[in-house]
Amino acid sequence: MSVRRIGIAVKPKKTEVEPILRELIGWLREQGREVLLDPEAAAACPGCGPSLTRAEVVAGADLVVVLGGDGTILSIARLMGAREVPILGVNLGSLGFLTEVTLPELFPALESVLKDDFAVSRRLTLAARVRRGEEPVGAYVALNDVVISKTGPSRIVELETFVNGEYVTTYRADGLIVATPTGSTAYCLSAGGPILYPTLPALVVIPICPHTLTNRPLVLPEGARIEVVQRSAGEGVHLTVDGQVDVGLHQRDTVTVARSPHSITLVKSPKLNYFEVLRTKLRWGER
Amino acid sequence: MSVRRIGIAVKPKKTEVEPILRELIGWLREQGREVLLDPEAAAACPGCGPSLTRAEVVAGADLVVVLGGDGTILSIARLMGAREVPILGVNLGSLGFLTEVTLPELFPALESVLKDDFAVSRRLTLAARVRRGEEPVGAYVALNDVVISKTGPSRIVELETFVNGEYVTTYRADGLIVATPTGSTAYCLSAGGPILYPTLPALVVIPICPHTLTNRPLVLPEGARIEVVQRSAGEGVHLTVDGQVDVGLHQRDTVTVARSPHSITLVKSPKLNYFEVLRTKLRWGER
Amino acid sequence: MSVRRIGIAVKPKKTEVEPILRELIGWLREQGREVLLDPEAAAACPGCGPSLTRAEVVAGADLVVVLGGDGTILSIARLMGAREVPILGVNLGSLGFLTEVTLPELFPALESVLKDDFAVSRRLTLAARVRRGEEPVGAYVALNDVVISKTGPSRIVELETFVNGEYVTTYRADGLIVATPTGSTAYCLSAGGPILYPTLPALVVIPICPHTLTNRPLVLPEGARIEVVQRSAGEGVHLTVDGQVDVGLHQRDTVTVARSPHSITLVKSPKLNYFEVLRTKLRWGER
Amino acid sequence: MSVRRIGIAVKPKKTEVEPILRELIGWLREQGREVLLDPEAAAACPGCGPSLTRAEVVAGADLVVVLGGDGTILSIARLMGAREVPILGVNLGSLGFLTEVTLPELFPALESVLKDDFAVSRRLTLAARVRRGEEPVGAYVALNDVVISKTGPSRIVELETFVNGEYVTTYRADGLIVATPTGSTAYCLSAGGPILYPTLPALVVIPICPHTLTNRPLVLPEGARIEVVQRSAGEGVHLTVDGQVDVGLHQRDTVTVARSPHSITLVKSPKLNYFEVLRTKLRWGER
């Protein structure tokens, strides 16, 4: 029984999940499984079990079921570290890129997982490090993207960029996105980026509204080490991780982004392939 | 002698302009003209004359000579109000969209102006008003653009947009730009906008990194009245005027943008037409 | 009774329109109107009346009802010449940019027209002329666009372009589109163009897949005279009018495009405004 | 002596290369090397040696020196088959993506090659196959791209597309490009594609002017098998290989594109890295 302890994480403020949550927890216990609830799950289902931190849920579970949207998956993913246990993403409404399974498909999907008969999609993640002078000042993991951008009346930021030690260019732009294939359908897409097949061993670097009109998205091998030196004076330059974590950057701070040694394992929908998700989300086939 | 009093405005910290400034002021006085110096001009040319505020320079002059870049023109333009006196923009280095005249061309260009033998390009400007509930809380004039955008980890702002009272869409984007034809070659261009011929009687509305991929730049008649209701909760939404003035917006604030009744009058270079400027700035003809 | 003779044009091969056509013709005759049928209408409704050429229909009618799609409107528009009689476009299925009225709305819309109580949208058209040396070799009218493009293994065409006699650039591209505001939501949009409000007094010039990445759509005043000299050697360069008329171009042929003196008058839907059509066609509001 | 026989191919009609060609051939013979001349090289240097077909040059050489541009490299690459001998591309004027070496660098670069002290860049190629019903009707190899597109007044082609047997979408577009990383900086870039690092194990699929505005470039793993069924009626649909080979397609023809088992080996410039070439070609760092 390889999947013995099932973590459950719920999107904040989704109290309407109580019935399904109650049914899910009961069913899992009937199957002889242990259940670990994150604070949102515990709050949405009073009396169902103790509340653990999300970090505890991730640390103890053999599988994490996420009821919510892509954002909840992203926050769970950042806690995974070296664990790489599978995540089963269930959307509570509209299809997500990371939450392919619908509520009616939840139990059949779980049965397959408990029987160890399921397919997964392994997604690479990014490790970002910030250095101030010689001093490391922060380290972050992203499943979607790492964004450096500027706020305030003049949005232009100057970002001197290197790949594997070779100078690429100094972007003058609203910002710069480094994204995984998973992240290519998130913020990147709005910035004009291409769609990377989710298991492609690659990263993508995209300036946001670049001053130089010939700057284009750059797709690099997964082994690329991207180094960005923040050259702008003044306040207001930020590093944002998966759109959820925000860190201020000083002038001359260096951000290094490379593939992290650890991946995220997503349980695949037995019903949908990647292109079906893409067609539905992007409304292809219709103008 | 229609051009009797000449205002001179200089880009901040350009103290190297002293020789040319001294020559210019001397020459103008020889021609029997009065000279009005902004603080930068007075500082760069000690003993040349008293320092007036830029507002006083604009209020008193029959012609304003700007030594600097497009940014200096923008700041002068916002002070013009109903005056509409011609501005002669001289670039101190690289060609600007608004500063077409080079230093060697300054005296010939000025002679033409003093003889009343010169061509101008009249540029429409935008009037933006911010309303909080029923309360007006600010009014601004822009020669390039008015931008509503958001800062912080989630950059997405929701902007419910109307044109002449008709609902257009609710943009979910990093921001929204309303620009004049003059501004179409500034920030707009980085955001993927088209180039509007400078005297086209039109405005352009462009979302920045829109979530909805089919949102496209919208070119509207100059008479269009654009109303944008800021729908995002939380802090960090700003209105920016010509990239120089920054105003915080609350949730439900309404920004109205329409053509201002006043235009800006730019003295045209006798040497360059618009397409030459475009080709040079955008490096057309070369990949 | 200003609208006495009603022309009816039908999209080719739409024989399923027989019932509605029969009802429409009967109703119009009841109202004391004369009906002029194009060959498709006559074929779709045997016994309903004689078949006239589309040119005869347009020449004789005070109003033309088009049952079909945007393509049928375009072909009628090219026959209008100086007549400018209103066209009522009815879509037989999905909403069109030029056929806003649905079948259920047809009779109410017609009643309004017959009572002279209706709104119209006047759309500018393009006049294109081809010159070979000093010789005029063709003249065309377009409601949407005029496209110069190349076929064959190397698709790159060289197009030396002038506006009002001023040199713009020599486009090296798959082709060049000159479009009206009406055409901005047709082929232009696929080529990356902006959306021009339909009554904007402007034209738009867009290269298709330009070699020079900084070439951008150019929005020009309606009075602009665009001159394009075809500089490519070899076969396979074509001029296409509204995607329907195709003319071969030789090396050094000159194509001149300007606003035509005549406009097209479209009867507006009483139910939909322009932005509603745009939102529906482009699926705004949904990702 | 691993590089004994050096093939030389010259861009057509470049007779001005005679002096450098004569010097090159003499120098190679001094070094004890045998020289194989393509028809253009033999014609440009009378008396220098017999003319062989390009196929014979490629079949017999241990290294091919190309004096010309990227187009000449492409035509040599298609003849390589399983040989994979290195190609040294020398540009005769402006820098090329495939011809990084300048004339003054030719002899130093060659010395390094003859001493077996040089770096290469291995580039994947595409194998395209056309099937009509069950019948194979053609097979092609491309170093840059395979393009399916349509000519004639209506340029829209319908292309039903599958990846590894999974349905992707039916593109309605001017055409579809399948490109290698090498080809990503060629036609792809004009069509709005991203830049793929040259050794990335990936392919890119890009529609040209798609009707569906949310269609975006798709970057796929190098193992992807792309199948495109041509669904348009009528004449004028073509398959184009590297912009040089053109094949007519019928309705329902199937084009299969996958990575070819063979790569192309390019001798790298000792002076330039990839990003320097990119910066120079795309004029980054300057607006």
Coordinates of C-alpha atoms in Angstrom, one line a residue, chain D residues 156-273:
Chain D
I156 CA -6.7 30.4 -45.6
V157 CA -5.8 26.8 -45.4
E158 CA -7.3 24.2 -43.1
L159 CA -4.7 22.0 -41.4
E160 CA -5.9 19.3 -39.0
T161 CA -2.9 18.7 -36.8
F162 CA -1.9 15.8 -34.5
V163 CA 1.1 15.4 -32.2
N164 CA 2.1 11.8 -31.4
G165 CA -1.4 10.7 -32.5
E166 CA -3.2 13.2 -30.3
Y167 CA -5.4 15.8 -31.9
V168 CA -4.1 19.3 -31.4
T169 CA -6.4 21.6 -33.5
T170 CA -7.4 22.4 -37.0
Y171 CA -5.5 25.5 -37.9
R172 CA -7.2 28.0 -40.1
A173 CA -4.4 30.2 -41.2
D174 CA -2.2 31.4 -44.0
G175 CA -0.1 28.4 -43.2
L176 CA 1.8 26.3 -40.7
I177 CA 5.6 26.2 -40.0
V178 CA 7.3 23.3 -38.3
A179 CA 10.9 24.5 -37.5
T180 CA 14.0 23.3 -35.8
P181 CA 15.8 25.5 -33.2
T182 CA 18.1 26.5 -36.1
G183 CA 15.1 27.6 -38.1
S184 CA 13.6 29.5 -35.2
T185 CA 15.5 32.6 -36.2
A186 CA 14.5 32.4 -39.8
Y187 CA 10.9 32.5 -41.2
C188 CA 9.5 31.6 -37.7
L189 CA 10.7 34.8 -36.3
S190 CA 8.7 36.8 -38.8
A191 CA 5.7 34.8 -38.0
G192 CA 6.0 35.8 -34.3
G193 CA 7.9 32.8 -33.0
P194 CA 10.2 32.5 -30.1
I195 CA 14.0 32.0 -30.3
L196 CA 15.1 28.4 -29.5
Y197 CA 18.6 27.9 -28.3
P198 CA 20.3 26.1 -31.2
T199 CA 21.0 22.9 -29.4
L200 CA 17.7 22.7 -27.6
P201 CA 16.1 19.2 -28.2
A202 CA 12.9 20.7 -29.5
L203 CA 10.7 21.5 -32.5
V204 CA 8.4 24.5 -32.8
V205 CA 5.0 24.6 -34.6
I206 CA 3.7 28.0 -35.6
P207 CA 0.6 29.0 -37.5
I208 CA 1.0 31.9 -39.9
C209 CA -1.6 34.6 -39.4
P210 CA -4.1 32.2 -37.7
H211 CA -7.8 33.0 -37.8
T212 CA -8.0 31.9 -34.2
L213 CA -6.2 34.7 -32.3
T214 CA -5.4 32.4 -29.3
N215 CA -3.3 30.0 -31.4
R216 CA 0.3 30.4 -30.2
P217 CA 3.6 28.9 -31.1
L218 CA 3.9 25.4 -29.6
V219 CA 7.4 24.2 -28.5
L220 CA 7.5 20.4 -28.5
P221 CA 10.1 17.8 -27.5
E222 CA 12.4 16.7 -30.3
G223 CA 10.7 13.2 -30.2
A224 CA 7.3 14.6 -31.2
R225 CA 5.8 13.3 -34.4
I226 CA 3.7 16.0 -36.1
E227 CA 1.0 14.9 -38.5
V228 CA -0.9 17.5 -40.6
V229 CA -3.8 16.6 -42.8
Q230 CA -4.5 19.2 -45.5
R231 CA -8.2 19.7 -45.4
S232 CA -8.7 22.6 -47.9
A233 CA -10.4 22.1 -51.2
G234 CA -8.9 23.5 -54.4
E235 CA -5.5 24.3 -55.7
G236 CA -2.6 26.2 -54.4
V237 CA -1.5 24.4 -51.2
H238 CA 2.2 23.8 -51.0
L239 CA 4.8 22.2 -48.9
T240 CA 8.1 24.2 -48.8
V241 CA 11.3 22.9 -47.4
D242 CA 13.9 25.4 -46.1
G243 CA 12.3 28.0 -48.4
Q244 CA 14.0 26.2 -51.3
V245 CA 12.0 23.1 -52.3
D246 CA 8.4 23.4 -53.2
V247 CA 5.8 20.6 -53.6
G248 CA 2.1 20.8 -54.4
L249 CA -0.3 19.2 -51.9
H250 CA -3.7 17.7 -52.7
Q251 CA -6.7 17.8 -50.4
R252 CA -6.4 15.1 -47.7
D253 CA -2.7 14.7 -48.2
T254 CA -0.9 14.0 -44.9
V255 CA 2.4 15.6 -44.1
T256 CA 4.4 13.9 -41.3
V257 CA 7.2 15.8 -39.7
A258 CA 9.6 14.4 -37.1
R259 CA 13.2 14.8 -36.1
S260 CA 15.5 13.1 -38.7
P261 CA 18.0 10.6 -37.4
H262 CA 20.8 12.7 -38.7
S263 CA 22.2 16.0 -37.6
I264 CA 24.2 18.7 -39.2
T265 CA 27.6 19.6 -37.8
L266 CA 28.5 23.2 -38.0
V267 CA 32.0 24.4 -37.2
K268 CA 31.6 27.2 -34.6
S269 CA 33.3 30.5 -34.9
P270 CA 36.2 30.7 -32.3
K271 CA 35.3 34.4 -31.9
L272 CA 31.5 34.6 -31.5
N273 CA 29.1 32.9 -29.1

